[in-house]
Short mmCIF file of N, CA, C and O in Angstrom, two decimals:
data_model
loop_
_atom_site.label_atom_id
_atom_site.label_comp_id
_atom_site.label_asym_id
_atom_site.label_seq_id
_atom_site.Cartn_x
_atom_site.Cartn_y
_atom_site.Cartn_z
N LYS A 8 0.82 -1.19 0.00
CA LYS A 8 0.00 0.00 0.00
C LYS A 8 0.87 1.27 0.00
O LYS A 8 0.60 2.19 -0.76
N ALA A 9 1.87 1.31 0.85
CA ALA A 9 2.78 2.47 0.89
C ALA A 9 3.51 2.60 -0.44
O ALA A 9 3.73 3.71 -0.93
N LEU A 10 3.86 1.47 -1.03
CA LEU A 10 4.55 1.47 -2.32
C LEU A 10 3.65 2.08 -3.40
O LEU A 10 4.09 2.94 -4.16
N GLU A 11 2.39 1.66 -3.42
CA GLU A 11 1.45 2.17 -4.42
C GLU A 11 1.23 3.67 -4.26
O GLU A 11 1.21 4.41 -5.24
N LYS A 12 1.05 4.12 -3.02
CA LYS A 12 0.83 5.55 -2.77
C LYS A 12 2.05 6.37 -3.18
O LYS A 12 1.92 7.43 -3.77
N SER A 13 3.21 5.85 -2.87
CA SER A 13 4.44 6.56 -3.21
C SER A 13 4.63 6.65 -4.71
O SER A 13 5.03 7.70 -5.24
N LEU A 14 4.34 5.57 -5.41
CA LEU A 14 4.44 5.59 -6.88
C LEU A 14 3.43 6.57 -7.48
O LEU A 14 3.75 7.26 -8.44
N LYS A 15 2.25 6.63 -6.90
CA LYS A 15 1.24 7.55 -7.39
C LYS A 15 1.70 9.00 -7.22
O LYS A 15 1.57 9.82 -8.15
N ILE A 16 2.25 9.32 -6.07
CA ILE A 16 2.76 10.67 -5.82
C ILE A 16 3.89 10.99 -6.81
O ILE A 16 3.94 12.07 -7.40
N PHE A 17 4.79 10.04 -6.99
CA PHE A 17 5.91 10.22 -7.91
C PHE A 17 5.40 10.50 -9.32
O PHE A 17 5.82 11.45 -9.97
N ASP A 18 4.47 9.67 -9.78
CA ASP A 18 3.91 9.84 -11.12
C ASP A 18 3.22 11.19 -11.27
O ASP A 18 3.40 11.87 -12.28
N GLN A 19 2.42 11.56 -10.28
CA GLN A 19 1.71 12.83 -10.35
C GLN A 19 2.69 13.99 -10.46
O GLN A 19 2.54 14.85 -11.32
N GLU A 20 3.66 14.02 -9.57
CA GLU A 20 4.63 15.12 -9.55
C GLU A 20 5.41 15.19 -10.86
O GLU A 20 5.58 16.25 -11.44
N LEU A 21 5.89 14.05 -11.29
CA LEU A 21 6.74 13.99 -12.47
C LEU A 21 5.96 14.25 -13.76
O LEU A 21 6.33 15.10 -14.56
N LEU A 22 4.87 13.54 -13.93
CA LEU A 22 4.16 13.58 -15.20
C LEU A 22 3.38 14.87 -15.42
O LEU A 22 3.31 15.36 -16.54
N GLU A 23 2.80 15.42 -14.34
CA GLU A 23 2.05 16.66 -14.51
C GLU A 23 2.97 17.78 -14.98
O GLU A 23 2.65 18.49 -15.92
N THR A 24 4.08 17.94 -14.33
CA THR A 24 5.02 18.99 -14.71
C THR A 24 5.62 18.71 -16.08
O THR A 24 5.75 19.61 -16.91
N PHE A 25 5.98 17.46 -16.32
CA PHE A 25 6.57 17.09 -17.61
C PHE A 25 5.62 17.40 -18.75
O PHE A 25 6.01 17.96 -19.77
N SER A 26 4.36 17.05 -18.59
CA SER A 26 3.40 17.27 -19.68
C SER A 26 3.19 18.75 -19.96
O SER A 26 2.90 19.13 -21.09
N LEU A 27 3.37 19.59 -18.96
CA LEU A 27 3.22 21.03 -19.17
C LEU A 27 4.45 21.68 -19.80
O LEU A 27 4.34 22.65 -20.54
N LYS A 28 5.62 21.12 -19.51
CA LYS A 28 6.86 21.79 -19.90
C LYS A 28 7.66 21.09 -20.99
O LYS A 28 8.66 21.62 -21.44
N ALA A 29 7.28 19.90 -21.40
CA ALA A 29 8.07 19.16 -22.38
C ALA A 29 8.13 19.89 -23.71
O ALA A 29 7.14 20.50 -24.10
N PRO A 30 9.21 19.88 -24.42
CA PRO A 30 10.49 19.29 -24.02
C PRO A 30 11.24 20.19 -23.03
O PRO A 30 11.03 21.39 -22.99
N MET A 31 12.06 19.55 -22.24
CA MET A 31 12.82 20.24 -21.20
C MET A 31 14.31 20.00 -21.42
O MET A 31 14.69 19.01 -22.05
N PHE A 32 15.11 20.88 -20.87
CA PHE A 32 16.54 20.59 -20.83
C PHE A 32 16.73 19.39 -19.91
O PHE A 32 15.98 19.22 -18.94
N GLU A 33 17.74 18.58 -20.18
CA GLU A 33 17.94 17.38 -19.37
C GLU A 33 18.16 17.72 -17.90
O GLU A 33 17.72 17.00 -17.02
N GLU A 34 18.83 18.84 -17.65
CA GLU A 34 19.06 19.28 -16.28
C GLU A 34 17.74 19.54 -15.55
O GLU A 34 17.57 19.16 -14.40
N GLU A 35 16.82 20.19 -16.24
CA GLU A 35 15.50 20.47 -15.66
C GLU A 35 14.75 19.16 -15.38
O GLU A 35 14.13 19.02 -14.33
N LEU A 36 14.82 18.26 -16.32
CA LEU A 36 14.16 16.97 -16.16
C LEU A 36 14.74 16.21 -14.98
O LEU A 36 14.02 15.63 -14.18
N ARG A 37 16.05 16.26 -14.85
CA ARG A 37 16.72 15.58 -13.73
C ARG A 37 16.30 16.20 -12.39
O ARG A 37 16.05 15.49 -11.42
N GLU A 38 16.19 17.52 -12.33
CA GLU A 38 15.75 18.20 -11.10
C GLU A 38 14.31 17.82 -10.76
O GLU A 38 13.99 17.57 -9.60
N LEU A 39 13.47 17.79 -11.77
CA LEU A 39 12.08 17.39 -11.58
C LEU A 39 12.01 15.97 -11.03
O LEU A 39 11.27 15.68 -10.09
N TYR A 40 12.82 15.08 -11.60
CA TYR A 40 12.89 13.70 -11.16
C TYR A 40 13.35 13.61 -9.70
O TYR A 40 12.75 12.90 -8.89
N LYS A 41 14.39 14.36 -9.35
CA LYS A 41 14.91 14.33 -7.99
C LYS A 41 13.87 14.81 -6.98
O LYS A 41 13.71 14.22 -5.91
N ASP A 42 13.14 15.87 -7.33
CA ASP A 42 12.11 16.38 -6.43
C ASP A 42 10.98 15.38 -6.24
O ASP A 42 10.52 15.14 -5.11
N ALA A 43 10.52 14.79 -7.34
CA ALA A 43 9.43 13.81 -7.26
C ALA A 43 9.87 12.58 -6.47
O ALA A 43 9.12 12.05 -5.65
N LYS A 44 11.11 12.16 -6.71
CA LYS A 44 11.65 10.99 -6.01
C LYS A 44 11.74 11.27 -4.51
O LYS A 44 11.39 10.42 -3.69
N LYS A 45 12.19 12.46 -4.16
CA LYS A 45 12.32 12.82 -2.75
C LYS A 45 10.97 12.80 -2.05
O LYS A 45 10.84 12.22 -0.97
N GLN A 46 9.97 13.41 -2.67
CA GLN A 46 8.63 13.44 -2.06
C GLN A 46 8.07 12.03 -1.89
O GLN A 46 7.52 11.69 -0.84
N ALA A 47 8.19 11.23 -2.92
CA ALA A 47 7.65 9.87 -2.86
C ALA A 47 8.40 9.00 -1.86
O ALA A 47 7.79 8.21 -1.13
N THR A 48 9.72 9.17 -1.78
CA THR A 48 10.51 8.39 -0.83
C THR A 48 10.18 8.78 0.60
O THR A 48 10.08 7.92 1.48
N GLU A 49 10.01 10.07 0.84
CA GLU A 49 9.64 10.52 2.19
C GLU A 49 8.30 9.95 2.61
O GLU A 49 8.14 9.49 3.73
N LEU A 50 7.33 9.97 1.68
CA LEU A 50 6.02 9.39 1.98
C LEU A 50 6.16 7.90 2.29
O LEU A 50 5.58 7.40 3.25
N PHE A 51 6.95 7.22 1.49
CA PHE A 51 7.14 5.78 1.68
C PHE A 51 7.75 5.48 3.04
O PHE A 51 7.26 4.62 3.77
N THR A 52 8.80 6.19 3.41
CA THR A 52 9.47 5.89 4.68
C THR A 52 8.59 6.22 5.89
O THR A 52 8.72 5.60 6.93
N LYS A 53 7.67 7.17 5.72
CA LYS A 53 6.74 7.50 6.81
C LYS A 53 5.64 6.47 6.96
O LYS A 53 5.13 6.26 8.05
N THR A 54 5.25 5.84 5.86
CA THR A 54 4.07 4.99 5.88
C THR A 54 4.37 3.49 5.82
O THR A 54 3.51 2.69 6.18
N CYS A 55 5.54 3.11 5.37
CA CYS A 55 5.85 1.69 5.24
C CYS A 55 6.33 1.12 6.57
O CYS A 55 7.21 1.70 7.21
N ILE A 56 5.76 0.01 6.95
CA ILE A 56 6.18 -0.65 8.17
C ILE A 56 6.47 -2.12 7.87
O ILE A 56 6.01 -2.65 6.86
N GLY A 57 7.24 -2.73 8.70
CA GLY A 57 7.51 -4.14 8.52
C GLY A 57 8.95 -4.40 8.12
O GLY A 57 9.72 -3.49 7.81
N ASP A 58 9.30 -5.67 8.15
CA ASP A 58 10.67 -6.10 7.89
C ASP A 58 11.06 -5.97 6.42
O ASP A 58 12.23 -5.91 6.09
N ASP A 59 10.09 -5.96 5.54
CA ASP A 59 10.37 -5.91 4.11
C ASP A 59 10.50 -4.48 3.57
O ASP A 59 10.65 -4.30 2.36
N ALA A 60 10.47 -3.49 4.43
CA ALA A 60 10.50 -2.09 3.99
C ALA A 60 11.72 -1.80 3.12
O ALA A 60 11.60 -1.11 2.11
N VAL A 61 12.87 -2.34 3.48
CA VAL A 61 14.09 -2.08 2.71
C VAL A 61 13.96 -2.66 1.30
O VAL A 61 14.32 -2.00 0.32
N ASN A 62 13.42 -3.87 1.20
CA ASN A 62 13.23 -4.48 -0.12
C ASN A 62 12.24 -3.69 -0.96
O ASN A 62 12.45 -3.49 -2.17
N TYR A 63 11.17 -3.24 -0.34
CA TYR A 63 10.18 -2.45 -1.06
C TYR A 63 10.77 -1.12 -1.51
O TYR A 63 10.46 -0.62 -2.60
N LEU A 64 11.60 -0.53 -0.68
CA LEU A 64 12.23 0.73 -1.04
C LEU A 64 13.13 0.56 -2.26
O LEU A 64 13.14 1.39 -3.17
N GLU A 65 13.88 -0.54 -2.32
CA GLU A 65 14.71 -0.82 -3.49
C GLU A 65 13.85 -1.00 -4.74
O GLU A 65 14.20 -0.52 -5.81
N ASP A 66 12.74 -1.70 -4.58
CA ASP A 66 11.81 -1.89 -5.69
C ASP A 66 11.26 -0.54 -6.16
O ASP A 66 11.17 -0.28 -7.36
N LEU A 67 10.92 0.30 -5.20
CA LEU A 67 10.40 1.63 -5.52
C LEU A 67 11.43 2.44 -6.29
O LEU A 67 11.12 3.05 -7.31
N LYS A 68 12.67 2.43 -5.83
CA LYS A 68 13.73 3.18 -6.51
C LYS A 68 13.95 2.66 -7.93
O LYS A 68 14.21 3.43 -8.85
N SER A 69 13.83 1.36 -8.11
CA SER A 69 13.95 0.77 -9.44
C SER A 69 12.84 1.26 -10.36
O SER A 69 13.07 1.60 -11.53
N LYS A 70 11.64 1.33 -9.83
CA LYS A 70 10.50 1.83 -10.63
C LYS A 70 10.68 3.31 -10.97
O LYS A 70 10.35 3.74 -12.07
N PHE A 71 11.22 4.08 -10.02
CA PHE A 71 11.52 5.49 -10.30
C PHE A 71 12.47 5.61 -11.48
O PHE A 71 12.27 6.40 -12.39
N LYS A 72 13.53 4.82 -11.45
CA LYS A 72 14.56 4.86 -12.50
C LYS A 72 13.97 4.49 -13.85
O LYS A 72 14.25 5.13 -14.86
N GLN A 73 13.14 3.46 -13.87
CA GLN A 73 12.50 3.05 -15.12
C GLN A 73 11.65 4.16 -15.70
O GLN A 73 11.69 4.45 -16.90
N LYS A 74 10.87 4.81 -14.83
CA LYS A 74 10.00 5.91 -15.28
C LYS A 74 10.84 7.07 -15.80
O LYS A 74 10.52 7.68 -16.81
N PHE A 75 11.93 7.37 -15.11
CA PHE A 75 12.80 8.46 -15.52
C PHE A 75 13.43 8.16 -16.88
O PHE A 75 13.46 9.02 -17.76
N ASP A 76 13.91 6.95 -17.07
CA ASP A 76 14.50 6.57 -18.36
C ASP A 76 13.47 6.69 -19.48
O ASP A 76 13.78 7.15 -20.58
N GLN A 77 12.25 6.30 -19.19
CA GLN A 77 11.17 6.41 -20.18
C GLN A 77 10.89 7.88 -20.50
O GLN A 77 10.72 8.24 -21.67
N LEU A 78 10.87 8.73 -19.49
CA LEU A 78 10.63 10.16 -19.72
C LEU A 78 11.76 10.81 -20.49
O LEU A 78 11.52 11.72 -21.29
N LYS A 79 12.99 10.36 -20.26
CA LYS A 79 14.12 10.92 -21.02
C LYS A 79 13.93 10.66 -22.51
O LYS A 79 14.17 11.53 -23.34
N VAL A 80 13.49 9.46 -22.85
CA VAL A 80 13.25 9.11 -24.26
C VAL A 80 12.11 9.97 -24.81
O VAL A 80 12.23 10.52 -25.92
N GLU A 81 11.04 10.10 -24.05
CA GLU A 81 9.92 10.93 -24.50
C GLU A 81 10.34 12.38 -24.66
O GLU A 81 9.91 13.07 -25.59
N ASN A 82 11.18 12.85 -23.77
CA ASN A 82 11.66 14.23 -23.82
C ASN A 82 12.50 14.46 -25.07
O ASN A 82 12.35 15.46 -25.75
N GLU A 83 13.37 13.51 -25.37
CA GLU A 83 14.20 13.62 -26.57
C GLU A 83 13.32 13.60 -27.83
O GLU A 83 13.56 14.34 -28.78
N ARG A 84 12.31 12.77 -27.82
CA ARG A 84 11.39 12.68 -28.95
C ARG A 84 10.65 14.01 -29.11
O ARG A 84 10.50 14.52 -30.22
N ALA A 85 10.19 14.59 -28.00
CA ALA A 85 9.47 15.87 -28.05
C ALA A 85 10.40 16.98 -28.54
O ALA A 85 9.98 17.85 -29.30
N ALA A 86 11.65 16.94 -28.14
CA ALA A 86 12.61 17.97 -28.54
C ALA A 86 12.90 17.87 -30.05
O ALA A 86 13.08 18.89 -30.70
N SER A 87 12.94 16.67 -30.57
CA SER A 87 13.27 16.50 -31.98
C SER A 87 12.12 16.85 -32.90
O SER A 87 12.31 17.08 -34.09
N THR A 88 10.90 16.91 -32.37
CA THR A 88 9.74 17.24 -33.19
C THR A 88 9.39 18.72 -33.13
O THR A 88 8.52 19.17 -33.86
N LYS A 89 10.06 19.47 -32.30
CA LYS A 89 9.76 20.92 -32.18
C LYS A 89 10.63 21.71 -33.10
O LYS A 89 11.72 21.40 -33.41
#
């Protein structure tokens, strides 16, 4: 549950801003990613309980990275069409 909520926050923060500002400089995209990741990670660490929290956090970070890599490709595509 904490994982799902954190991913939702991450997606909202990242995708809403990205959709408004794309294409972006890679530096801007990276800053946006870092901010969204920070907010989602903070939410996760506050709400996740149990022995598996560390494993879930690693899974969450992996999902963040996948989403970021996907957005980088979309950003490059948007930049090349403008």
